[in-house]
Coordinates of C-alpha atoms in Angstrom, one line a residue:
X1 CA -30.0 -20.8 -19.1
X2 CA -26.9 -22.9 -18.9
X3 CA -24.3 -21.4 -16.3
X4 CA -21.3 -20.0 -18.0
X5 CA -18.0 -21.9 -17.8
X6 CA -15.7 -21.0 -15.0
X7 CA -13.2 -19.6 -17.5
X8 CA -15.7 -17.2 -19.0
X9 CA -17.1 -16.1 -15.7
X10 CA -13.7 -15.6 -14.1
X11 CA -12.5 -13.5 -17.0
X12 CA -14.7 -10.9 -15.3
X13 CA -14.0 -11.9 -11.8
X14 CA -10.2 -11.8 -12.1
X15 CA -8.0 -11.3 -9.1
X16 CA -8.4 -7.6 -8.1
X17 CA -4.8 -6.8 -8.1
X18 CA -4.4 -8.3 -11.5
X19 CA -7.3 -6.3 -12.9
X20 CA -4.9 -3.3 -13.4
X21 CA -4.2 -3.4 -17.1
X22 CA -0.6 -3.3 -18.5
X23 CA -1.3 -0.1 -20.3
X24 CA -2.6 1.8 -17.2
X25 CA 0.3 0.6 -15.1
X26 CA 2.8 1.5 -17.5
X27 CA 1.3 5.0 -17.9
X28 CA 1.2 5.4 -14.2
X29 CA -2.4 6.4 -14.2
X30 CA -3.9 3.9 -11.9
X31 CA -5.2 5.3 -8.7
X32 CA -7.9 4.7 -6.2
X33 CA -10.6 7.4 -6.2
X34 CA -10.9 9.6 -3.2
X35 CA -14.6 10.5 -3.6
X36 CA -16.5 9.9 -0.4
X37 CA -20.2 9.3 0.0
X38 CA -22.1 12.5 0.0
X39 CA -23.5 13.8 3.2
X40 CA -27.0 12.7 4.2
X41 CA -29.4 15.2 5.9
X42 CA -30.8 12.4 7.9
X43 CA -29.2 9.3 9.3
X44 CA -30.0 6.2 7.1
X45 CA -32.3 3.7 8.8
X46 CA -31.9 0.0 9.0
X47 CA -33.9 -2.1 6.5
X48 CA -32.8 -5.4 8.0
X49 CA -30.5 -6.2 10.9
X50 CA -29.5 -9.7 12.1
X51 CA -27.7 -10.4 15.4
X52 CA -25.9 -13.7 15.2
X53 CA -24.2 -13.1 18.6
X54 CA -27.2 -14.3 20.6
X55 CA -28.1 -17.3 18.6
X56 CA -28.0 -20.8 20.2
X57 CA -26.2 -23.7 18.6
X58 CA -28.2 -25.4 16.0
X59 CA -30.2 -22.2 15.2
X60 CA -31.2 -22.1 11.6
X61 CA -33.3 -18.9 11.3
X62 CA -32.1 -15.6 12.9
X63 CA -34.8 -13.0 13.2
X64 CA -34.7 -9.5 11.7
X65 CA -34.4 -7.1 14.6
X66 CA -35.9 -4.1 12.7
X67 CA -39.3 -3.3 14.1
X68 CA -42.2 -3.2 11.5
X69 CA -39.8 -4.5 8.8
X70 CA -41.4 -6.1 5.7
X71 CA -38.4 -8.5 5.7
X72 CA -38.1 -11.8 7.6
X73 CA -35.4 -14.1 8.9
X74 CA -31.9 -14.8 7.8
X75 CA -31.6 -18.6 7.2
X76 CA -28.5 -20.7 7.6
X77 CA -28.6 -23.2 4.7
X78 CA -26.3 -25.2 2.2
X79 CA -26.6 -26.5 -1.3
X80 CA -29.2 -29.1 -0.2
X81 CA -31.2 -26.5 1.5
X82 CA -30.8 -27.8 5.0
X83 CA -28.2 -27.3 7.8
X84 CA -27.9 -25.8 11.3
X85 CA -25.5 -23.0 12.2
X86 CA -22.6 -23.5 14.7
X87 CA -22.3 -20.5 17.1
X88 CA -19.2 -19.9 19.2
X89 CA -17.5 -16.6 20.4
X90 CA -20.8 -14.9 20.0
X91 CA -20.7 -15.4 16.2
X92 CA -21.9 -17.7 13.5
X93 CA -18.9 -19.8 12.6
X94 CA -18.9 -20.1 8.8
X95 CA -16.6 -23.0 8.3
X96 CA -17.1 -23.4 4.6
X97 CA -20.0 -25.8 4.7
X98 CA -22.9 -23.5 4.7
X99 CA -24.0 -19.9 4.0
X100 CA -26.8 -17.5 4.9
X101 CA -29.8 -16.8 2.8
X102 CA -31.2 -13.3 3.2
X103 CA -34.7 -12.2 2.2
X104 CA -35.4 -11.1 -1.4
X105 CA -35.8 -7.4 -2.5
X106 CA -33.8 -5.8 0.4
X107 CA -32.2 -3.3 -1.9
X108 CA -35.0 -3.1 -4.5
X109 CA -35.7 0.6 -5.4
X110 CA -32.7 1.9 -3.3
X111 CA -30.1 3.8 -5.3
X112 CA -28.2 4.5 -2.1
X113 CA -27.4 2.0 0.7
X114 CA -25.0 0.9 3.3
X115 CA -24.1 -2.7 4.2
X116 CA -22.4 -3.2 7.6
X117 CA -21.2 -6.4 9.1
X118 CA -19.1 -7.4 12.1
X119 CA -16.8 -10.1 10.8
X120 CA -13.6 -12.0 11.1
X121 CA -12.0 -13.5 7.9
X122 CA -10.4 -16.9 8.4
X123 CA -9.0 -17.6 5.0
X124 CA -8.0 -16.0 1.7
X125 CA -8.0 -18.4 -1.3
X126 CA -5.3 -18.1 -3.9
X127 CA -7.0 -20.9 -6.0
X128 CA -8.2 -19.7 -9.3
X129 CA -11.0 -22.3 -9.5
X130 CA -13.0 -21.6 -6.3
X131 CA -14.0 -17.9 -5.8
X132 CA -14.9 -16.8 -2.2
X133 CA -17.5 -14.2 -1.4
X134 CA -18.3 -12.4 1.8
X135 CA -21.6 -11.1 0.7
X136 CA -23.7 -10.4 -2.4
X137 CA -27.0 -8.6 -2.8
X138 CA -29.0 -8.6 -6.0
X139 CA -29.4 -11.5 -8.4
X140 CA -27.3 -14.4 -9.4
X141 CA -24.3 -13.6 -11.6
X142 CA -25.2 -15.9 -14.4
X143 CA -28.5 -14.6 -15.6
X144 CA -30.0 -11.9 -13.2
X145 CA -29.2 -8.4 -14.2
X146 CA -27.4 -6.8 -11.4
X147 CA -25.7 -7.5 -8.1
X148 CA -23.3 -5.9 -5.6
X149 CA -20.7 -8.1 -3.9
X150 CA -17.7 -8.1 -1.6
X151 CA -15.1 -10.8 -2.1
X152 CA -12.3 -12.1 0.1
X153 CA -10.9 -14.4 -2.6
X154 CA -7.2 -13.2 -2.7
X155 CA -7.9 -9.9 -1.1
X156 CA -10.8 -7.8 0.0
X157 CA -12.6 -6.1 -2.9
X158 CA -15.9 -5.0 -4.1
X159 CA -17.7 -5.3 -7.5
X160 CA -21.0 -4.1 -8.9
X161 CA -22.9 -4.6 -12.2
X162 CA -26.3 -4.3 -13.6
X163 CA -25.8 -6.9 -16.3
X164 CA -25.8 -10.6 -16.3
X165 CA -22.6 -12.7 -16.1
X166 CA -20.6 -9.8 -14.8
X167 CA -20.7 -7.8 -18.1
X168 CA -19.9 -4.1 -17.6
X169 CA -18.8 -4.8 -13.9
X170 CA -16.8 -2.1 -12.1
X171 CA -14.7 -3.1 -9.1
X172 CA -11.8 -2.0 -6.9
X173 CA -9.7 -3.5 -4.2
X174 CA -9.4 -2.3 -0.7
X175 CA -6.2 -0.9 0.6
X176 CA -6.1 -3.4 3.4
X177 CA -7.6 -6.8 4.0
X178 CA -9.9 -8.0 6.7
X179 CA -8.2 -9.3 9.9
X180 CA -7.7 -13.0 10.3
X181 CA -7.2 -12.6 14.1
X182 CA -9.9 -10.3 15.4
X183 CA -13.5 -9.1 14.5
X184 CA -13.8 -5.9 12.6
X185 CA -16.7 -3.8 11.3
X186 CA -16.6 -3.8 7.6
X187 CA -18.9 -1.3 5.9
X188 CA -19.7 -0.7 2.2
X189 CA -21.7 2.3 1.0
X190 CA -23.1 3.3 -2.3
X191 CA -24.2 6.9 -3.0
X192 CA -26.7 6.7 -5.8
X193 CA -26.5 10.4 -6.5
X194 CA -22.9 10.1 -7.6
X195 CA -22.7 6.3 -8.1
X196 CA -19.8 6.1 -5.7
X197 CA -18.9 3.1 -3.7
X198 CA -16.8 3.5 -0.5
X199 CA -15.4 0.7 1.7
X200 CA -14.5 1.1 5.4
X201 CA -12.8 -1.1 8.0
X202 CA -13.7 0.0 11.6
X203 CA -14.7 3.4 10.2
X204 CA -11.3 3.8 8.3
X205 CA -11.8 4.4 4.6
X206 CA -10.0 1.8 2.7
X207 CA -11.1 2.4 -0.8
X208 CA -13.5 4.5 -2.9
X209 CA -14.4 4.6 -6.6
X210 CA -17.0 5.7 -9.0
X211 CA -19.1 2.9 -10.5
X212 CA -21.5 2.6 -13.3
X213 CA -24.7 1.6 -11.6
X214 CA -26.5 1.3 -8.3
X215 CA -29.0 -1.3 -6.8
X216 CA -32.1 0.6 -8.0
X217 CA -31.0 -0.3 -11.5
X218 CA -30.7 -4.0 -10.7
X219 CA -33.2 -6.3 -12.7
X220 CA -33.3 -8.8 -9.9
X221 CA -33.1 -9.0 -6.2
X222 CA -33.7 -12.7 -5.4
X223 CA -30.0 -13.7 -4.5
X224 CA -29.1 -11.9 -1.3
X225 CA -26.6 -13.9 0.6
X226 CA -23.8 -14.0 3.1
X227 CA -21.0 -16.4 2.3
X228 CA -22.1 -18.0 -0.9
X229 CA -21.0 -17.3 -4.5
X230 CA -22.8 -14.8 -6.6
X231 CA -22.5 -17.6 -9.2
X232 CA -24.2 -20.6 -7.4
X233 CA -23.7 -24.0 -8.8
X234 CA -20.3 -23.5 -10.4
X235 CA -18.2 -25.0 -7.5
X236 CA -17.1 -21.9 -5.7
X237 CA -16.1 -22.2 -2.1
X238 CA -18.3 -21.0 0.8
X239 CA -17.0 -18.2 3.1
X240 CA -14.5 -19.1 5.9
X241 CA -14.8 -16.8 8.8
X242 CA -17.3 -15.7 11.5
X243 CA -20.1 -13.2 11.6
X244 CA -21.5 -11.4 14.6
X245 CA -23.8 -8.7 13.0
X246 CA -25.2 -7.9 9.5
X247 CA -27.2 -4.7 8.8
X248 CA -28.4 -3.0 5.6
X249 CA -29.4 0.7 5.8
X250 CA -31.6 2.6 3.3
X251 CA -29.0 5.2 2.4
X252 CA -25.3 6.0 2.1
X253 CA -23.9 6.6 5.6
X254 CA -21.2 9.3 6.1
X255 CA -18.0 8.3 7.9
X256 CA -19.1 10.1 11.0
X257 CA -22.5 8.1 10.9
X258 CA -20.6 4.9 10.5
X259 CA -18.3 5.7 13.4
X260 CA -21.5 6.0 15.6
X261 CA -22.3 2.4 14.8
X262 CA -19.0 0.9 15.8
X263 CA -18.4 -1.3 18.8
X264 CA -15.9 -0.4 21.5
X265 CA -13.1 -2.4 20.0
X266 CA -13.7 -0.9 16.5
X267 CA -13.8 2.6 18.0
X268 CA -10.5 1.9 19.7
X269 CA -8.9 0.8 16.4
X270 CA -10.4 3.8 14.6
X271 CA -9.1 6.3 17.2
X272 CA -5.8 4.5 17.3
X273 CA -5.2 5.0 13.6
X274 CA -6.1 8.7 13.9
X275 CA -3.8 9.0 16.9
X276 CA -0.9 7.5 14.8
X277 CA -1.5 10.2 12.2
X278 CA -1.1 13.1 14.5
X279 CA 1.9 15.2 13.4
X280 CA 4.0 16.4 16.3
X281 CA 7.5 18.0 15.7
X282 CA 10.6 16.0 16.9
X283 CA 12.2 19.4 17.8
X284 CA 10.7 22.6 19.0
X285 CA 12.7 25.8 19.3
X286 CA 9.7 28.0 19.1
X287 CA 6.0 27.8 20.1
X288 CA 3.9 25.4 17.9
X289 CA 0.3 24.3 17.5
X290 CA -1.0 20.8 18.3
X291 CA -4.3 19.4 16.9
X292 CA -7.1 19.5 19.5
X293 CA -9.3 17.2 17.4
X294 CA -9.3 14.4 14.8
X295 CA -12.0 13.5 12.5
X296 CA -13.9 11.5 15.2
X297 CA -12.4 12.7 18.5
X298 CA -11.3 15.5 20.6
X299 CA -7.7 15.5 21.7
X300 CA -6.5 16.4 25.3
X301 CA -2.8 17.0 25.7
X302 CA -0.6 16.5 28.8
X303 CA 3.1 17.6 29.0
X304 CA 5.7 15.7 31.2
X305 CA 7.4 19.1 32.0
X306 CA 5.3 22.2 31.8
X307 CA 8.2 24.4 32.6
X308 CA 9.6 23.5 29.2
X309 CA 6.5 22.9 27.1
X310 CA 3.0 24.0 28.2
X311 CA -0.1 23.1 26.2
X312 CA -3.4 25.0 26.1
X313 CA -5.9 22.3 25.4
X314 CA -8.5 24.9 24.4
X315 CA -6.4 26.2 21.5
X316 CA -3.7 23.5 21.1
X317 CA -1.0 26.1 21.5
X318 CA 2.2 24.7 22.8
X319 CA 4.4 27.3 24.6
X320 CA 8.1 26.5 24.5
X321 CA 10.6 27.8 27.0
X322 CA 14.2 27.2 25.8
X323 CA 16.6 25.9 28.4
X324 CA 20.3 26.1 29.0
X325 CA 20.6 22.4 27.9
X326 CA 18.7 20.2 25.5
X327 CA 15.5 19.0 27.1
X328 CA 13.3 16.1 26.2
X329 CA 9.5 16.4 26.9
X330 CA 6.9 13.7 26.5
X331 CA 3.5 14.9 25.2
X332 CA 0.6 12.6 25.7
X333 CA -2.4 12.8 23.5
X334 CA -5.7 11.3 24.7
X335 CA -8.4 10.9 22.2
X336 CA -12.1 11.2 23.4
X337 CA -14.7 9.9 20.9
X338 CA -17.2 12.4 19.5
X339 CA -20.8 12.5 20.6
X340 CA -22.8 9.5 19.5
X341 CA -19.9 7.1 19.7
X342 CA -19.2 4.5 22.3
X343 CA -16.3 4.8 24.7
X344 CA -13.4 2.3 24.2
X345 CA -12.8 0.0 27.1
X346 CA -9.4 1.7 27.6
X347 CA -8.5 5.3 26.8
X348 CA -6.8 5.8 23.4
X349 CA -3.5 7.5 24.0
X350 CA -0.3 8.2 22.1
X351 CA 3.0 9.6 23.3
X352 CA 5.4 11.9 21.4
X353 CA 8.9 12.9 22.5
X354 CA 9.9 16.5 21.7
X355 CA 13.4 17.8 22.1
X356 CA 13.7 21.5 22.9
X357 CA 17.3 22.4 21.9
X358 CA 19.4 24.6 24.2
X359 CA 19.3 28.3 23.7
X360 CA 22.3 29.4 21.5
X361 CA 23.6 32.6 20.0
X362 CA 24.3 33.2 16.3
X363 CA 27.9 32.3 16.5
X364 CA 27.3 28.9 18.1
X365 CA 24.4 28.3 15.7
X366 CA 26.9 28.9 12.8
X367 CA 29.2 26.4 14.3
X368 CA 26.4 23.8 14.6
X369 CA 25.4 24.2 11.0
X370 CA 29.0 23.9 9.9
X371 CA 29.4 20.7 12.0
X372 CA 26.5 19.2 10.0
X373 CA 28.4 19.5 6.7
X374 CA 30.0 16.1 6.4
X375 CA 31.8 14.3 3.7
X376 CA 32.2 10.5 4.0
X377 CA 35.8 9.2 4.5
X378 CA 37.6 12.2 3.1
X379 CA 41.1 11.1 4.4
X380 CA 41.1 7.9 2.3
X381 CA 39.8 8.9 -1.2
X382 CA 40.2 6.0 -3.8
X383 CA 37.0 6.6 -5.8
X384 CA 34.6 9.4 -6.4
X385 CA 33.2 11.4 -3.4
X386 CA 29.7 12.7 -3.0
X387 CA 29.5 16.2 -1.6
X388 CA 26.1 17.3 0.0
X389 CA 24.3 20.0 -1.9
X390 CA 22.3 21.1 1.1
X391 CA 22.5 21.1 4.9
X392 CA 19.5 20.9 7.3
X393 CA 19.7 21.3 11.1
X394 CA 16.2 20.1 12.1
X395 CA 16.5 21.0 15.8
X396 CA 17.0 24.7 15.0
X397 CA 14.9 24.8 11.8
X398 CA 18.0 26.1 9.8
X399 CA 18.7 25.0 6.3
X400 CA 21.0 26.1 3.6
X401 CA 22.5 25.4 0.2
X402 CA 26.2 24.4 -0.3
X403 CA 28.6 25.3 -3.0
X404 CA 31.9 23.5 -3.2
X405 CA 35.5 24.4 -4.5
X406 CA 38.4 22.1 -4.8
X407 CA 42.1 23.4 -4.2
X408 CA 43.3 20.9 -6.9
X409 CA 40.8 20.3 -9.7
X410 CA 43.4 18.2 -11.6
X411 CA 43.4 15.6 -8.8
X412 CA 39.7 16.1 -7.5
X413 CA 37.3 18.0 -9.6
X414 CA 33.7 18.8 -8.8
X415 CA 31.0 18.4 -11.3
X416 CA 28.2 20.9 -11.7
X417 CA 25.1 20.1 -9.6
X418 CA 22.5 18.3 -11.8
X419 CA 18.8 19.2 -11.6
X420 CA 17.0 17.4 -8.9
X421 CA 20.2 15.9 -7.3
X422 CA 21.0 16.2 -3.6
X423 CA 24.7 15.7 -4.1
X424 CA 27.6 16.9 -6.2
X425 CA 29.7 14.2 -7.9
X426 CA 33.4 14.3 -8.3
X427 CA 36.0 13.0 -10.5
X428 CA 39.2 11.8 -8.9
X429 CA 42.4 11.3 -10.7
X430 CA 44.6 9.2 -8.4
X431 CA 48.4 9.5 -8.7
X432 CA 50.1 6.3 -9.9
X433 CA 52.4 6.0 -7.0
X434 CA 54.0 7.8 -4.2
X435 CA 52.1 9.3 -1.1
X436 CA 48.6 10.6 -0.9
X437 CA 47.8 13.9 -2.5
X438 CA 46.2 16.5 -0.2
X439 CA 43.1 18.4 -1.5
X440 CA 41.3 21.0 0.4
X441 CA 37.5 21.1 -0.2
X442 CA 35.8 24.3 0.6
X443 CA 32.1 24.5 1.5
X444 CA 30.2 27.7 1.4
X445 CA 26.8 27.5 3.1
X446 CA 24.2 30.2 2.2
X447 CA 21.2 30.3 4.5
X448 CA 18.3 32.7 5.1
X449 CA 19.1 32.3 8.8
X450 CA 22.4 34.4 8.5
X451 CA 23.4 37.6 6.9
X452 CA 26.8 36.2 6.0
X453 CA 27.7 32.7 4.4
X454 CA 29.3 30.0 6.5
X455 CA 32.6 28.7 5.2
X456 CA 34.0 25.3 6.1
X457 CA 37.1 23.5 4.8
X458 CA 37.5 19.7 4.7
X459 CA 40.9 18.2 4.1
X460 CA 40.9 15.3 1.7
X461 CA 43.7 12.8 0.9
X462 CA 43.6 11.2 -2.5
X463 CA 45.4 7.8 -2.3
X464 CA 47.7 6.6 -5.1
X465 CA 46.7 3.8 -7.3
X466 CA 49.6 1.7 -5.8
X467 CA 47.5 1.8 -2.5
X468 CA 44.9 -0.4 -4.0
X469 CA 41.2 -0.2 -4.2
X470 CA 39.1 1.3 -1.4
X471 CA 39.1 -1.1 1.5
X472 CA 35.6 0.0 2.5
X473 CA 34.1 -1.2 -0.8
X474 CA 34.1 -4.5 -2.6
X475 CA 33.4 -5.7 -6.1
X476 CA 29.9 -7.2 -6.5
X477 CA 28.2 -9.8 -8.5
X478 CA 24.9 -9.2 -10.2
X479 CA 23.1 -11.2 -12.8
X480 CA 21.1 -9.3 -15.5
X481 CA 22.2 -5.9 -14.2
X482 CA 20.3 -2.7 -15.1
X483 CA 22.3 0.5 -14.2
X484 CA 20.6 3.8 -13.4
X485 CA 21.9 7.1 -11.9
X486 CA 20.1 9.0 -9.1
X487 CA 21.2 11.5 -6.4
X488 CA 24.9 11.3 -7.7
X489 CA 25.1 7.6 -7.4
X490 CA 25.0 4.7 -9.8
X491 CA 22.6 1.9 -8.9
X492 CA 22.7 -1.7 -10.1
X493 CA 19.4 -3.8 -9.8
X494 CA 20.0 -7.4 -10.8
X495 CA 18.2 -10.8 -10.6
X496 CA 17.7 -12.6 -7.3
X497 CA 17.9 -9.3 -5.3
X498 CA 21.5 -8.4 -6.1
X499 CA 21.4 -4.6 -5.5
X500 CA 24.5 -2.5 -5.5
X501 CA 25.6 1.3 -5.7
X502 CA 28.7 3.2 -6.5
X503 CA 29.9 6.8 -6.9
X504 CA 32.2 6.2 -9.7
X505 CA 31.2 2.9 -11.5
X506 CA 34.4 1.2 -10.2
X507 CA 33.9 0.8 -6.5
X508 CA 30.6 -1.0 -5.6
X509 CA 28.8 -2.0 -2.4
X510 CA 25.7 -3.9 -1.9
X511 CA 22.7 -2.3 -0.3
X512 CA 19.5 -3.8 1.0
X513 CA 15.7 -3.1 1.3
X514 CA 12.5 -5.0 2.0
X515 CA 12.9 -6.9 -1.3
X516 CA 16.2 -8.2 -0.1
X517 CA 15.3 -8.9 3.5
X518 CA 11.5 -9.7 3.3
X519 CA 10.6 -10.6 -0.3
X520 CA 8.3 -13.3 0.7
X521 CA 5.9 -10.8 2.4
X522 CA 6.1 -8.5 -0.6
X523 CA 5.8 -11.0 -3.4
X524 CA 4.5 -14.3 -1.8
X525 CA 0.9 -13.8 -2.7
X526 CA 1.4 -13.3 -6.4
X527 CA 4.0 -16.1 -6.4
X528 CA 1.5 -18.5 -5.0
X529 CA -1.4 -17.3 -7.2
X530 CA 0.5 -17.9 -10.6
X531 CA 4.1 -18.8 -11.2
X532 CA 4.6 -21.3 -8.4
X533 CA 4.7 -24.9 -9.5
X534 CA 5.3 -28.3 -8.0
X535 CA 8.6 -28.5 -9.9
X536 CA 9.7 -25.0 -8.9
X537 CA 8.1 -24.2 -5.5
X538 CA 10.6 -21.7 -4.0
X539 CA 10.3 -18.0 -4.7
X540 CA 14.0 -17.4 -3.6
X541 CA 15.7 -17.9 -7.0
X542 CA 12.8 -16.7 -9.2
X543 CA 13.0 -12.8 -9.0
X544 CA 14.5 -11.9 -12.4
X545 CA 15.9 -8.9 -14.2
X546 CA 14.5 -5.9 -12.5
X547 CA 14.1 -2.6 -14.6
X548 CA 13.9 0.6 -12.5
X549 CA 12.8 3.8 -14.0
X550 CA 11.6 7.2 -12.6
X551 CA 7.9 7.8 -13.5
X552 CA 7.1 11.6 -13.3
X553 CA 3.3 11.0 -13.6
X554 CA 3.3 8.9 -10.5
X555 CA 6.2 10.8 -8.8
X556 CA 7.7 7.5 -7.9
X557 CA 10.5 5.0 -8.8
X558 CA 9.0 2.1 -10.7
X559 CA 10.4 -1.4 -10.7
X560 CA 9.3 -3.9 -13.3
X561 CA 10.3 -7.4 -12.1
X562 CA 9.8 -10.8 -13.5
X563 CA 8.4 -13.4 -11.0
X564 CA 9.4 -16.5 -13.0
X565 CA 8.0 -19.9 -12.4
X566 CA 9.8 -21.5 -15.3
X567 CA 8.3 -25.0 -15.9
X568 CA 8.9 -25.6 -19.6
X569 CA 6.9 -26.0 -21.7
X570 CA 4.6 -23.3 -20.3
X571 CA 7.0 -20.8 -18.6
X572 CA 4.4 -19.4 -16.0
X573 CA 5.7 -16.0 -15.4
X574 CA 4.2 -12.6 -14.3
X575 CA 5.9 -9.2 -14.8
X576 CA 4.9 -7.0 -11.7
X577 CA 5.2 -3.4 -10.8
X578 CA 6.6 -2.2 -7.6
X579 CA 7.0 1.5 -6.6
X580 CA 9.2 3.4 -4.1
X581 CA 9.6 7.0 -3.0
X582 CA 13.4 6.5 -2.8
X583 CA 15.3 4.5 -5.3
X584 CA 16.9 2.4 -2.5
X585 CA 13.5 1.4 -1.2
X586 CA 11.6 0.1 0.6
X587 CA 9.4 -1.2 -2.3
X588 CA 5.6 -1.5 -2.5
X589 CA 3.9 -4.1 -4.6
X590 CA 1.3 -2.6 -6.9
X591 CA 0.2 -5.5 -9.1
X592 CA 0.8 -7.6 -12.3
X593 CA 1.6 -6.1 -15.6
X594 CA 2.1 -9.0 -18.0
X595 CA 1.4 -12.7 -17.7
X596 CA 3.0 -15.6 -19.7
X597 CA 2.3 -19.3 -19.7
X598 CA -1.5 -19.2 -19.7
X599 CA -4.0 -21.0 -22.0
X600 CA -7.6 -21.2 -22.3
X601 CA -7.9 -23.5 -19.4
X602 CA -6.2 -21.2 -16.8
X603 CA -6.3 -17.7 -18.2
X604 CA -9.1 -16.9 -15.8
X605 CA -6.5 -16.9 -13.0
X606 CA -4.9 -13.9 -14.7
X607 CA -6.2 -10.4 -15.9
X608 CA -5.9 -11.5 -19.5
X609 CA -9.7 -11.5 -20.2
X610 CA -10.0 -8.1 -18.6
X611 CA -7.2 -6.7 -20.9
X612 CA -8.3 -8.5 -24.1
X613 CA -12.1 -8.7 -23.5
X614 CA -14.4 -11.4 -22.2
X615 CA -14.1 -14.5 -24.2
X616 CA -11.2 -13.2 -26.2
X617 CA -9.5 -15.5 -28.8
X618 CA -6.3 -16.9 -27.1
X619 CA -5.1 -18.9 -30.1
X620 CA -2.2 -16.6 -30.8
X621 CA -0.8 -17.8 -27.4
X622 CA -1.3 -21.5 -28.3
X623 CA 2.4 -22.0 -29.5
X624 CA 3.5 -22.4 -25.8
X625 CA 4.8 -26.0 -26.5
X626 CA 7.0 -24.8 -29.3
X627 CA 8.3 -21.5 -28.0
X628 CA 7.9 -21.4 -24.2
X629 CA 6.8 -17.8 -24.3
X630 CA 8.1 -16.0 -21.2
X631 CA 7.9 -12.6 -19.7
X632 CA 11.3 -11.4 -18.5
X633 CA 14.1 -8.9 -19.2
X634 CA 11.9 -5.7 -19.3
X635 CA 13.3 -2.6 -20.9
X636 CA 11.2 0.5 -20.2
X637 CA 11.7 3.8 -22.2
X638 CA 9.9 7.1 -22.6
X639 CA 8.8 8.4 -26.1
X640 CA 7.6 11.9 -25.4
X641 CA 4.5 11.4 -23.2
X642 CA 4.3 7.7 -23.7
X643 CA 6.0 4.9 -21.9
X644 CA 7.0 1.7 -23.7
X645 CA 8.2 -1.7 -22.6
X646 CA 10.3 -4.2 -24.6
X647 CA 10.6 -7.7 -23.0
X648 CA 12.3 -10.9 -23.7
X649 CA 12.1 -14.7 -23.9

């Protein structure tokens, strides 16, 4: 059969982040599955295992270390069928000029399996024309029915299909990429009882999803490779990186079983990630409990001052002895690997500072709570104030709700608290001239910690109009602004990262987040992959017209931002989705929603074929030279349960 064109094939093999369809993103229903491989009663056994770390320079064939195996050598080769491997740092250096051919039929008849390799990735490829694969087992993509692959093209992802040319493929991206600095153990499992694929880096789960097939359903098993395309002969790039070990097992390993296969460095990384997830209170007034184990380790605790905090390692109970003054105690956790795992070269430890607040009576505690009720700049009021709706004293575990009263509502009135808001908004009517008008604000704090409410007064001075605008604020400039209200403030999101906020729509101040200070890290990959052009190579001035909305399905703020490459007549642009837990950020890049500026020659670099279907007719987009179709100026609205986007240009 004739191999498919690169456009047809890459319609299926689109960049993983781009494969999230516009509809799914807009509805906020895209999410990575959390299903893990089912537990095995027995430990899966290796089918093949190749150790590249001991091979000498020039070695072409590396032996299968599994005793009595039916499968032979792994062979270093190239398109001409001849080459010799280069071995340095105890690894096969895959420099993009050759790949490794594995024996046929490794996964034949296996519905469940595990692939594990110790690998370092040297390059991600943003080119749309040369796909890059770490591994593929099964048949070739063009004609053979079925293969399971892991790609490192623009990110780490896995895909599996039982049909030719990628038809019916299911795939997902990992939540993190392989390191370009150090070797890691990358593991992929497939559980054939549930058809679930799970990915791990150093034993840490980085993605899991149900799929539609498994290797037992493949129609061919003659293209098992490391570092070559699952579509040989179409001009794809060979893998750039280094391989130390490659093993395939006859079943789906559990996470615990994977942990038992890890090297000392990988175990250290796994336990360090688990140590960083340990939750220790910053303040402790009363006794509390510390974890004495993680998923793959026991935890031993040491206190820097046992007279203040003493830990029983058998139970994890931390006994607290309050002191006359605040006391800081350092708790050190040491993680010891579970049975069957190797010991790291150095102990894995993590330190936590816990403050034990001084012992106080009820009257002093009430004073502490009152001191935490704060209003910003009350003696120079020239615009609306924000009044806190709650107070929280973390050190003493005391919280309460606040009700406010103004002594002069004609000058400074307090709006009712809106649902979900953390602050009351105010309306200020400044006198035209004369001196400042005093207003007393009375806060009444109600808390379960006290029988009687706490009352605190704050004296405010409302400045006359003749005093001018608030010196602590300034007017702002923002192109294509969209305005949204949240938590008692108004927010502007404008082009080119011009973000500002105000309490009264009159006095504005800029605010920053990672999109302002580190936009290249957040958006650089998608910029390089599509909109960037020789005539417009700088991302700085090409982040246009953000639209920010609250998505209750995702329980996040969503920003739809145009990354605009311009370049008439084609206007290469991509509308992307970013999310944040707080409206002020930081923001996390999710993926593309809508592309513009594509045609049949380059649509494979986008998710267009995945949205419209393989080989879709793109003639409706052929008017680029006349209209310069663009994707910018999003407006997102709800209609009942549906979410709609109108966009411009």
